[in-house]
Tab-separated table of C-alpha atoms and ligand atoms in Angstrom:
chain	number	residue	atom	x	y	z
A	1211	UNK	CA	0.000	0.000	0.000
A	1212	UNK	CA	1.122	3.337	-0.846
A	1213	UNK	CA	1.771	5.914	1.894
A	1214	UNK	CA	0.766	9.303	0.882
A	1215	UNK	CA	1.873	12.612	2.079
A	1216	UNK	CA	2.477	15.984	0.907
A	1217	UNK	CA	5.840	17.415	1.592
A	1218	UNK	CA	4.327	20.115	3.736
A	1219	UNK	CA	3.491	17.120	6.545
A	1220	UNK	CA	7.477	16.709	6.531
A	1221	UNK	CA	8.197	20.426	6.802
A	1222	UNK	CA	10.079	20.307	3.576
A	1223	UNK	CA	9.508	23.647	0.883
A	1224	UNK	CA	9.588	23.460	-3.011
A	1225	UNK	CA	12.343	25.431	-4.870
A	1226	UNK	CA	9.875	28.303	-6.164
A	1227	UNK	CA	11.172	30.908	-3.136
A	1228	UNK	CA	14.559	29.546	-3.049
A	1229	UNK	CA	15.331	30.352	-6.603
A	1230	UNK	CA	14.069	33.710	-6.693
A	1231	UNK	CA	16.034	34.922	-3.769
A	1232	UNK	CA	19.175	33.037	-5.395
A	1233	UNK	CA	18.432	34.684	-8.296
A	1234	UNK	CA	18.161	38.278	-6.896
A	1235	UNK	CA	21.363	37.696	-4.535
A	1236	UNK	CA	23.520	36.231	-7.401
A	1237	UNK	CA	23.950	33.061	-5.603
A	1238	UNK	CA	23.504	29.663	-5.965
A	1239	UNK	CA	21.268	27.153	-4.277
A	1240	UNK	CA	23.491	23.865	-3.111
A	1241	UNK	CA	21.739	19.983	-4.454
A	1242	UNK	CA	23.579	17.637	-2.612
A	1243	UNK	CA	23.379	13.795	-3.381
A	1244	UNK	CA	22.665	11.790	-0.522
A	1245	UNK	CA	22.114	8.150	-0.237
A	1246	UNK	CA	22.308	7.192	4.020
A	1247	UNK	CA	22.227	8.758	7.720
A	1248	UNK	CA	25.687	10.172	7.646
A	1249	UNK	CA	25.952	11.676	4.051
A	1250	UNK	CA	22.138	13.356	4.879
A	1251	UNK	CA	23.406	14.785	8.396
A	1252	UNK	CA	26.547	15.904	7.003
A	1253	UNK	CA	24.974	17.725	4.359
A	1254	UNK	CA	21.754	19.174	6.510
A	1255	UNK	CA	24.253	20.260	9.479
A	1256	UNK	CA	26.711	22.213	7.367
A	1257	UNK	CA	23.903	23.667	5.599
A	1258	UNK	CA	22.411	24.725	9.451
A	1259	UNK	CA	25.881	25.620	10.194
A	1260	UNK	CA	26.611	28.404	7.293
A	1261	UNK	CA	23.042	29.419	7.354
A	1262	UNK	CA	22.411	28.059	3.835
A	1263	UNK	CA	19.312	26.557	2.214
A	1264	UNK	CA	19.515	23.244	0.841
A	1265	UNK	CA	18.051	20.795	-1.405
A	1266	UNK	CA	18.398	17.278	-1.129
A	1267	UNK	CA	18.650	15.338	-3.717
A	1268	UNK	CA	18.284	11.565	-4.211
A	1269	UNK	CA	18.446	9.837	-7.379
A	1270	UNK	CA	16.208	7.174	-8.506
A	1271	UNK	CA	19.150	4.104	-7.631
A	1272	UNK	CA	19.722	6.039	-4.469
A	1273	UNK	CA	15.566	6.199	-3.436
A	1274	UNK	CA	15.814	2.471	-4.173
A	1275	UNK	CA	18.840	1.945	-1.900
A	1276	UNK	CA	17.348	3.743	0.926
A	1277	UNK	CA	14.466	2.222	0.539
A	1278	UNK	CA	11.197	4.780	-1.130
A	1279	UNK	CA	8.907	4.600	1.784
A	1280	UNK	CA	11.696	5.293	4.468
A	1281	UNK	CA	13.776	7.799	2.531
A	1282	UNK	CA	10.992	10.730	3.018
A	1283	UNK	CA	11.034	10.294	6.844
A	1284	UNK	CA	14.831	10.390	6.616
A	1285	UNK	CA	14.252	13.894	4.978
A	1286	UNK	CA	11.497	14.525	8.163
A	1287	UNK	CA	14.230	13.560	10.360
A	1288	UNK	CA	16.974	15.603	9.059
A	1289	UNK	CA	14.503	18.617	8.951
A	1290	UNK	CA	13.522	18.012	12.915
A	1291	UNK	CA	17.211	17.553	14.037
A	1292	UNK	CA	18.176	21.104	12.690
A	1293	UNK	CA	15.158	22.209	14.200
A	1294	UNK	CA	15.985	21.176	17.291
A	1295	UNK	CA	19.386	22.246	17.483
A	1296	UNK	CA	17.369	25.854	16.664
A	1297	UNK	CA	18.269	26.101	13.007
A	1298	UNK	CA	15.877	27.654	10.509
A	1299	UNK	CA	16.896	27.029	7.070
A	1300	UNK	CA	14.645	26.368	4.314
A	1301	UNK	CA	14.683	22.146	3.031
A	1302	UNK	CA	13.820	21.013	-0.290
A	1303	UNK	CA	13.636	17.210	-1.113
A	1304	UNK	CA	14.435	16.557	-4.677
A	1305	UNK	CA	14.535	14.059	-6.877
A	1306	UNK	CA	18.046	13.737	-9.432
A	1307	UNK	CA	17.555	12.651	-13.208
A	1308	UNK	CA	13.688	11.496	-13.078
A	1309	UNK	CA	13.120	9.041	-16.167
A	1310	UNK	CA	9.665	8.405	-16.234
A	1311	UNK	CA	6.166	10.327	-15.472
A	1312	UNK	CA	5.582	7.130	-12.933
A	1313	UNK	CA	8.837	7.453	-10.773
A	1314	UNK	CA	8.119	11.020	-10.786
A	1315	UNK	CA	4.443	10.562	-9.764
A	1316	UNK	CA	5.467	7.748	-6.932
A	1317	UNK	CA	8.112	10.717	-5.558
A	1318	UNK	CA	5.700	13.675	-5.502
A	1319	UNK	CA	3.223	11.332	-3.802
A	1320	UNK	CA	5.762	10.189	-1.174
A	1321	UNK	CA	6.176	13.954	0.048
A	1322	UNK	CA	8.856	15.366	-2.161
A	1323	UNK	CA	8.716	18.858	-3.107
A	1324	UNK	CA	10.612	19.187	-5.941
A	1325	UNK	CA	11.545	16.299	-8.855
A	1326	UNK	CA	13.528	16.244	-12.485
A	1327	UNK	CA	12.151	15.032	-15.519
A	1328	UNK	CA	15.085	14.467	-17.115
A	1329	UNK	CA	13.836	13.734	-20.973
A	1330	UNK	CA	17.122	14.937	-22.429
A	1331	UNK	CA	18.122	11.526	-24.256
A	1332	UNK	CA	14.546	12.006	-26.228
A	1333	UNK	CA	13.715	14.004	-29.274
A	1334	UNK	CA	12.449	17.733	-28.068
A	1335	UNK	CA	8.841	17.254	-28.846
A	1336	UNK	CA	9.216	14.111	-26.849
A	1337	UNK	CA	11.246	15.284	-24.267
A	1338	UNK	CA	8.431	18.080	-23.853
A	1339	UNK	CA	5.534	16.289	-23.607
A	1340	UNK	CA	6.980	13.862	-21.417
A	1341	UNK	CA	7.754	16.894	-19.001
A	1342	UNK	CA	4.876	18.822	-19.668
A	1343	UNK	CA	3.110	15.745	-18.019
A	1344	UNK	CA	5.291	15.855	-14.610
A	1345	UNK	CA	4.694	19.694	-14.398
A	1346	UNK	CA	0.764	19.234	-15.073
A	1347	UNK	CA	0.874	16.504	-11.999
A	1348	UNK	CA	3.346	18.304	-10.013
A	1349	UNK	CA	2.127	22.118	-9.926
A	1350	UNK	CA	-1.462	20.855	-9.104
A	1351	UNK	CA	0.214	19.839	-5.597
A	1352	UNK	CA	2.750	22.901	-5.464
A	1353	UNK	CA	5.571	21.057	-6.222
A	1354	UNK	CA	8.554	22.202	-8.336
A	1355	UNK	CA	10.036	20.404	-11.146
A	1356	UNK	CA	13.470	20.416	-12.917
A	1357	UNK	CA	13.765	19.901	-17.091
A	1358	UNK	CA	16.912	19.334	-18.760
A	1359	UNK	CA	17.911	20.127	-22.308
A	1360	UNK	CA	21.738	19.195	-23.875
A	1361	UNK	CA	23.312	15.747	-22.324
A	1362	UNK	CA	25.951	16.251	-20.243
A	1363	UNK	CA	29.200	13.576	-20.705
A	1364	UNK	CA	30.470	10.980	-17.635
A	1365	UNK	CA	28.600	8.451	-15.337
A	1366	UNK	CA	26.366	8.815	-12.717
A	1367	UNK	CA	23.883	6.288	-10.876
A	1368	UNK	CA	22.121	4.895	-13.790
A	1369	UNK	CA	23.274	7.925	-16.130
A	1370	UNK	CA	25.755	7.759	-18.489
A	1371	UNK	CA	26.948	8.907	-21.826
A	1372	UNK	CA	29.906	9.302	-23.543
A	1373	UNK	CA	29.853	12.885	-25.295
A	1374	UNK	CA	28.376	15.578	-24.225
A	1375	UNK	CA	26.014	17.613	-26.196
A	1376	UNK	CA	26.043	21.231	-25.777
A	1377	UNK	CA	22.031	22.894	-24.750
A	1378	UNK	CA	20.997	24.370	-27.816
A	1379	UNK	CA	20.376	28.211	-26.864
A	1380	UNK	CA	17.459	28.770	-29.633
A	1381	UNK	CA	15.452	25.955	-27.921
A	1382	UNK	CA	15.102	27.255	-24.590
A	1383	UNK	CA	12.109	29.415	-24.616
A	1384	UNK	CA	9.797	27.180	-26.437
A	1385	UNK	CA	10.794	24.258	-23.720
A	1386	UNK	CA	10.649	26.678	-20.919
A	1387	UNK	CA	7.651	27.693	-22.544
A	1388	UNK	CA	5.787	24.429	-23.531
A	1389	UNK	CA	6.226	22.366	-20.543
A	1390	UNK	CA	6.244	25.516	-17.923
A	1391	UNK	CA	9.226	23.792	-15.714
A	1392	UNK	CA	10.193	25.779	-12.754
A	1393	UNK	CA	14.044	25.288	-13.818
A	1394	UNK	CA	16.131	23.898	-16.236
A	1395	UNK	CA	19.160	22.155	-16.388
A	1396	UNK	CA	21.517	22.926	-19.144
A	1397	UNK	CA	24.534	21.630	-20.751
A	1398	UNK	CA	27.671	23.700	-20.533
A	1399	UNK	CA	30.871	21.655	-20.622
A	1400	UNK	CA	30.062	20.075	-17.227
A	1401	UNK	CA	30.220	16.446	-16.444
A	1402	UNK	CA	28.980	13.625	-14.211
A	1403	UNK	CA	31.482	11.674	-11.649
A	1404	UNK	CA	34.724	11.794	-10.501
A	1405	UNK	CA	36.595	11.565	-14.294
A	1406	UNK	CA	35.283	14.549	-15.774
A	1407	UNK	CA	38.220	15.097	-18.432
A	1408	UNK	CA	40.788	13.002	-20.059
A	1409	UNK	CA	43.412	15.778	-19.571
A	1410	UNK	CA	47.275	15.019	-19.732
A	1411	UNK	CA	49.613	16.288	-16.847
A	1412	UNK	CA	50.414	20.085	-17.172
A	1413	UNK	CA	47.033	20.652	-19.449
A	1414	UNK	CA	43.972	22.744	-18.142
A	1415	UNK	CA	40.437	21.209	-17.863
A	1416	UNK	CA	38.395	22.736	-20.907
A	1417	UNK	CA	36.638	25.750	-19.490
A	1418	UNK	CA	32.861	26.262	-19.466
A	1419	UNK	CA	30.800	27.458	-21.902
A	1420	UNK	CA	29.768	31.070	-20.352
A	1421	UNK	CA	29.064	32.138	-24.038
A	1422	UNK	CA	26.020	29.502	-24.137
A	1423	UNK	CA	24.959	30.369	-20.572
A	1424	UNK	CA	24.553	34.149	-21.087
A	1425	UNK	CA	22.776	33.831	-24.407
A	1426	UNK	CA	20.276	31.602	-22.585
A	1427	UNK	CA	19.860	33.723	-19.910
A	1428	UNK	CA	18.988	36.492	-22.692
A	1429	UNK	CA	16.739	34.422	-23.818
A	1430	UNK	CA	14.573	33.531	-20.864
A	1431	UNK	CA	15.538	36.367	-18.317
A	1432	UNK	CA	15.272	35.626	-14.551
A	1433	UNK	CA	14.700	32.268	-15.238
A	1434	UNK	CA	16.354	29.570	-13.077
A	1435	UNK	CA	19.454	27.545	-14.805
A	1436	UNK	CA	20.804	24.049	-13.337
A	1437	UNK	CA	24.159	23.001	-13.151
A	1438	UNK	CA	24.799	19.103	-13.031
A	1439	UNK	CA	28.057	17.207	-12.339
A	1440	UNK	CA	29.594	20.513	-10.811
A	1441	UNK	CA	31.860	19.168	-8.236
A	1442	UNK	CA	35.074	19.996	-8.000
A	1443	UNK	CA	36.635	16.873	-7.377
A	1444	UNK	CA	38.577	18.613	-4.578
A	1445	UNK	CA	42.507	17.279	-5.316
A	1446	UNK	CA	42.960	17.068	-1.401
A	1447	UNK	CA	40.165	13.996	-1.000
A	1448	UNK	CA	41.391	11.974	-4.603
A	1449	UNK	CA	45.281	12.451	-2.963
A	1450	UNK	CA	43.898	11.300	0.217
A	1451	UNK	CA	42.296	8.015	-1.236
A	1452	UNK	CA	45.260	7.580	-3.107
A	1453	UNK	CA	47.757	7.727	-0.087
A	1454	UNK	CA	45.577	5.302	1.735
A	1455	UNK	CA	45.167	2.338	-0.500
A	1456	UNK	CA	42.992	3.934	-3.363
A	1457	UNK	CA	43.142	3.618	-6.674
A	1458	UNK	CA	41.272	7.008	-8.456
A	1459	UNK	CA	44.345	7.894	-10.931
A	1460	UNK	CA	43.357	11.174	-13.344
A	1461	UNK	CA	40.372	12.246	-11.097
A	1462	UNK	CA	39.395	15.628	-12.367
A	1463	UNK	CA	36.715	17.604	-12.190
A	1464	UNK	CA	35.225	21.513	-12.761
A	1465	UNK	CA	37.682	24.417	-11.012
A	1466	UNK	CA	36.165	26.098	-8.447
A	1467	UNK	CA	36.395	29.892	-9.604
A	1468	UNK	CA	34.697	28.579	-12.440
A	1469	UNK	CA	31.171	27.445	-10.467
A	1470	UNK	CA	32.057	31.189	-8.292
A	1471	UNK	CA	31.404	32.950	-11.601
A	1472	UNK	CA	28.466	30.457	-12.769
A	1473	UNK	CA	26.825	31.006	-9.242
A	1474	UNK	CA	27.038	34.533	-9.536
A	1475	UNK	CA	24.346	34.423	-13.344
A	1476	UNK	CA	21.516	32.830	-13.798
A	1477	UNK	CA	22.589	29.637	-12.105
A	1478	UNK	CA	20.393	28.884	-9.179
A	1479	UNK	CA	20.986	25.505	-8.677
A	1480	UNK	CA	24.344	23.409	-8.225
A	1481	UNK	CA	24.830	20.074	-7.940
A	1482	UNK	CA	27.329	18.429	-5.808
A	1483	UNK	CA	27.550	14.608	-5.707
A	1484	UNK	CA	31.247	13.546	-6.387
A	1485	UNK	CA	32.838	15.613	-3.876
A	1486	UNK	CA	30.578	14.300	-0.874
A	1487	UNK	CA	31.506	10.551	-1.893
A	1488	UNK	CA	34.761	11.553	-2.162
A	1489	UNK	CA	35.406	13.283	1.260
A	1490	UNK	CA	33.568	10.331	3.062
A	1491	UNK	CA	35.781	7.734	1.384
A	1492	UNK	CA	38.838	9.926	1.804
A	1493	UNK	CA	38.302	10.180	5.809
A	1494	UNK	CA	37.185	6.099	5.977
A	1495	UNK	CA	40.210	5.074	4.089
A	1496	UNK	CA	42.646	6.780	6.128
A	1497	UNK	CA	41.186	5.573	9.324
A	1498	UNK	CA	41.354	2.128	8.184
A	1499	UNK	CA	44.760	2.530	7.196
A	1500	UNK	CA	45.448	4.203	10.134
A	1501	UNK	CA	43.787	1.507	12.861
A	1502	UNK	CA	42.952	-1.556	10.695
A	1503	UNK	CA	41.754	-3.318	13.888
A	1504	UNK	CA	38.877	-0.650	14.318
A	1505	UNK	CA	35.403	-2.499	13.479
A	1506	UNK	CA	33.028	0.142	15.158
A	1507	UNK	CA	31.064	1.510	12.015
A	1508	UNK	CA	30.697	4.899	14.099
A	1509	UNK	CA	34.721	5.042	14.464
A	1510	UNK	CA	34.863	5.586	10.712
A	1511	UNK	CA	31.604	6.568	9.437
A	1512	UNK	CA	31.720	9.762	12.451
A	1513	UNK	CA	34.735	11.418	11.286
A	1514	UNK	CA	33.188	10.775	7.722
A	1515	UNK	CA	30.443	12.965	8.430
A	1516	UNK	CA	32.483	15.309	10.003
A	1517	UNK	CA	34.515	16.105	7.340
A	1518	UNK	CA	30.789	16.025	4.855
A	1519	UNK	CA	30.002	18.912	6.848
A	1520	UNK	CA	32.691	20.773	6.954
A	1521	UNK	CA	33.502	20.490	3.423
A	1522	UNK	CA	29.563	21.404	2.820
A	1523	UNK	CA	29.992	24.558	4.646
A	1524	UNK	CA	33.493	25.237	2.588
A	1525	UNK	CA	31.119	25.031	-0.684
A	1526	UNK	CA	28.381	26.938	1.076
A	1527	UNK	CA	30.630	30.200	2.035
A	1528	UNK	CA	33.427	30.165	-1.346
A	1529	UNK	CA	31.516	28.689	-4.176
A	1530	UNK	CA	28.211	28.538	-3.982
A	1531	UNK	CA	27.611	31.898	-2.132
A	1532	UNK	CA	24.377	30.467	-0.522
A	1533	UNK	CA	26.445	30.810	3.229
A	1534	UNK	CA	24.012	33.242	5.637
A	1535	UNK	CA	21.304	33.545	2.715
A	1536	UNK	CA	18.565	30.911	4.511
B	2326	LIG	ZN1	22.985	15.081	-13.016
């Protein structure tokens, strides 16, 4: 049996505020990936901790690994602790890269407040209906949803492809238009996981297309833009893995001045999912390096979510700009 709930009953907002004051402040809003306890505290407290709002964001794999009719009261429970410890920061709960009207529909009916369609591997008419049909079912029950146009290159979860395909500026309005999504994410040169580039030693990671982003933002002014597969992947963490027994040779990812200066346009939205997997593993392999005898999940999984947080409020305060804006 299904258990229904709006996202109100979890104390959880949609995106619709959240963009417009990110979009008037020239900041960003942070989407962090989250798939258990630790990663969701980590991310919720750092977000408390700088004052930031937050969305976040589970993918379809990750709602399945959680388990769909626990993962919204995790979101209730991460929005009570904060409360509790007096923090007042507005909580969205998303759902990442949405394939289908059903997974969508099962989402917004479980109490999230925001979901993607993301219909970018279809034909646009295609793509457009599909997400018209999310945004007809969504907006009837306030929630927010997320289109994409362009395919953006590397792996993530269930999504991968191998080249990336640049959003096509001319067909923004009539998507924006046609399907009336609250947001849209857009192709620029960024990529999903932790091997963003095949770049040789000494050579610079191809910068992003800011020409494409401000002609879309000409086109559809004051409209939110998405950024996916915008992490970092902070050197620090992949030299960390690889001092302790890992194995992530020519990790590289999207340089942080560069996500500064996106944060700062029409980009309200900013996802981060490498860099959190990579700070956990990062802290877990060096304390198992460190004391392989330790067996107490809390001895590795605490400082874990220590260093989520603090590398959450690092993104919050230098990159994303969304630090003291909740
Ligand atoms: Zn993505």
């Amino acid at each position: 049996m299904e258990d229904t709930k709006h996202f109100t009953e979890l104390g959880l907002v949609n995106t619709r505020d959240m963009f417009r004051k990110a979009m008037k402040g020239g900041y960003a809003i942070p989407a962090y990936n989250f798939n258990n306890m630790e990663q969701l505290q980590g991310i919720v407290l750092g977000c408390a901790e700088s004052k930031s709002p937050v969305i976040l964001q589970v993918s379809g794999s990750a709602r399945k690994y959680a388990d769909p009719t626990f993962l919204p009261y995790m979101a209730k429970g991460a929005v009570q602790m904060i409360k509790a410890l007096g923090a007042d920061i507005p909580v969205a709960l998303h759902l990442d890269h949405g394939d289908t009207f059903d997974l969508a529909k099962s989402c917004i009916d479980s109490g999230f407040s925001s979901v993607m369609l993301d219909g970018s591997h279809h034909a646009f008419m295609e793509n457009a209906a599909l997400t018209r049909q999310v945004v007809d079912y969504a907006h009837k029950r306030e929630v927010t949803v997320e289109g994409e146009l362009g395919v953006l290159a590397g792996v993530e979860d269930e999504v991968s492809h191998d080249v990336s395909h640049y959003t096509k500026p001319q067909e923004v309005e009539a998507f924006v238009e046609k399907t009336g999504v609250d947001s849209l994410a857009i192709s620029i040169g960024t990529s999903h996981g932790a091997y963003k580039f095949k770049i040789k030693p000494g050579e610079e990671v191809p910068p992003l297309r800011f020409d494409i982003l401000e002609e879309i933002a000409q086109r559809v002014p004051g409209f939110p833009i998405v950024l996916h597969g915008a992490s970092a992947v902070v050197p620090e963490y992949v030299k960390m893995i690889n001092a302790f027994g890992g194995k992530m040779d020519d990790a590289v990812g999207i340089p942080e001045e560069q996500l500064r200066k996106a944060a700062g346009s029409a980009v309200c939205k900013i996802n981060i999912d490498s860099d959190g997997r990579l700070a956990m593993t990062a802290i877990i392999r060096k304390v198992f390096a460190e004391n392989p005898a330790e067996f107490d999940p809390r001895k590795y999984l605490g400082p874990a979510r220590e260093e989520l947080i603090k590398m959450v409020k690092y993104k919050n305060e230098h990159v994303l700009g969304s630090a003291n804006r909740a």
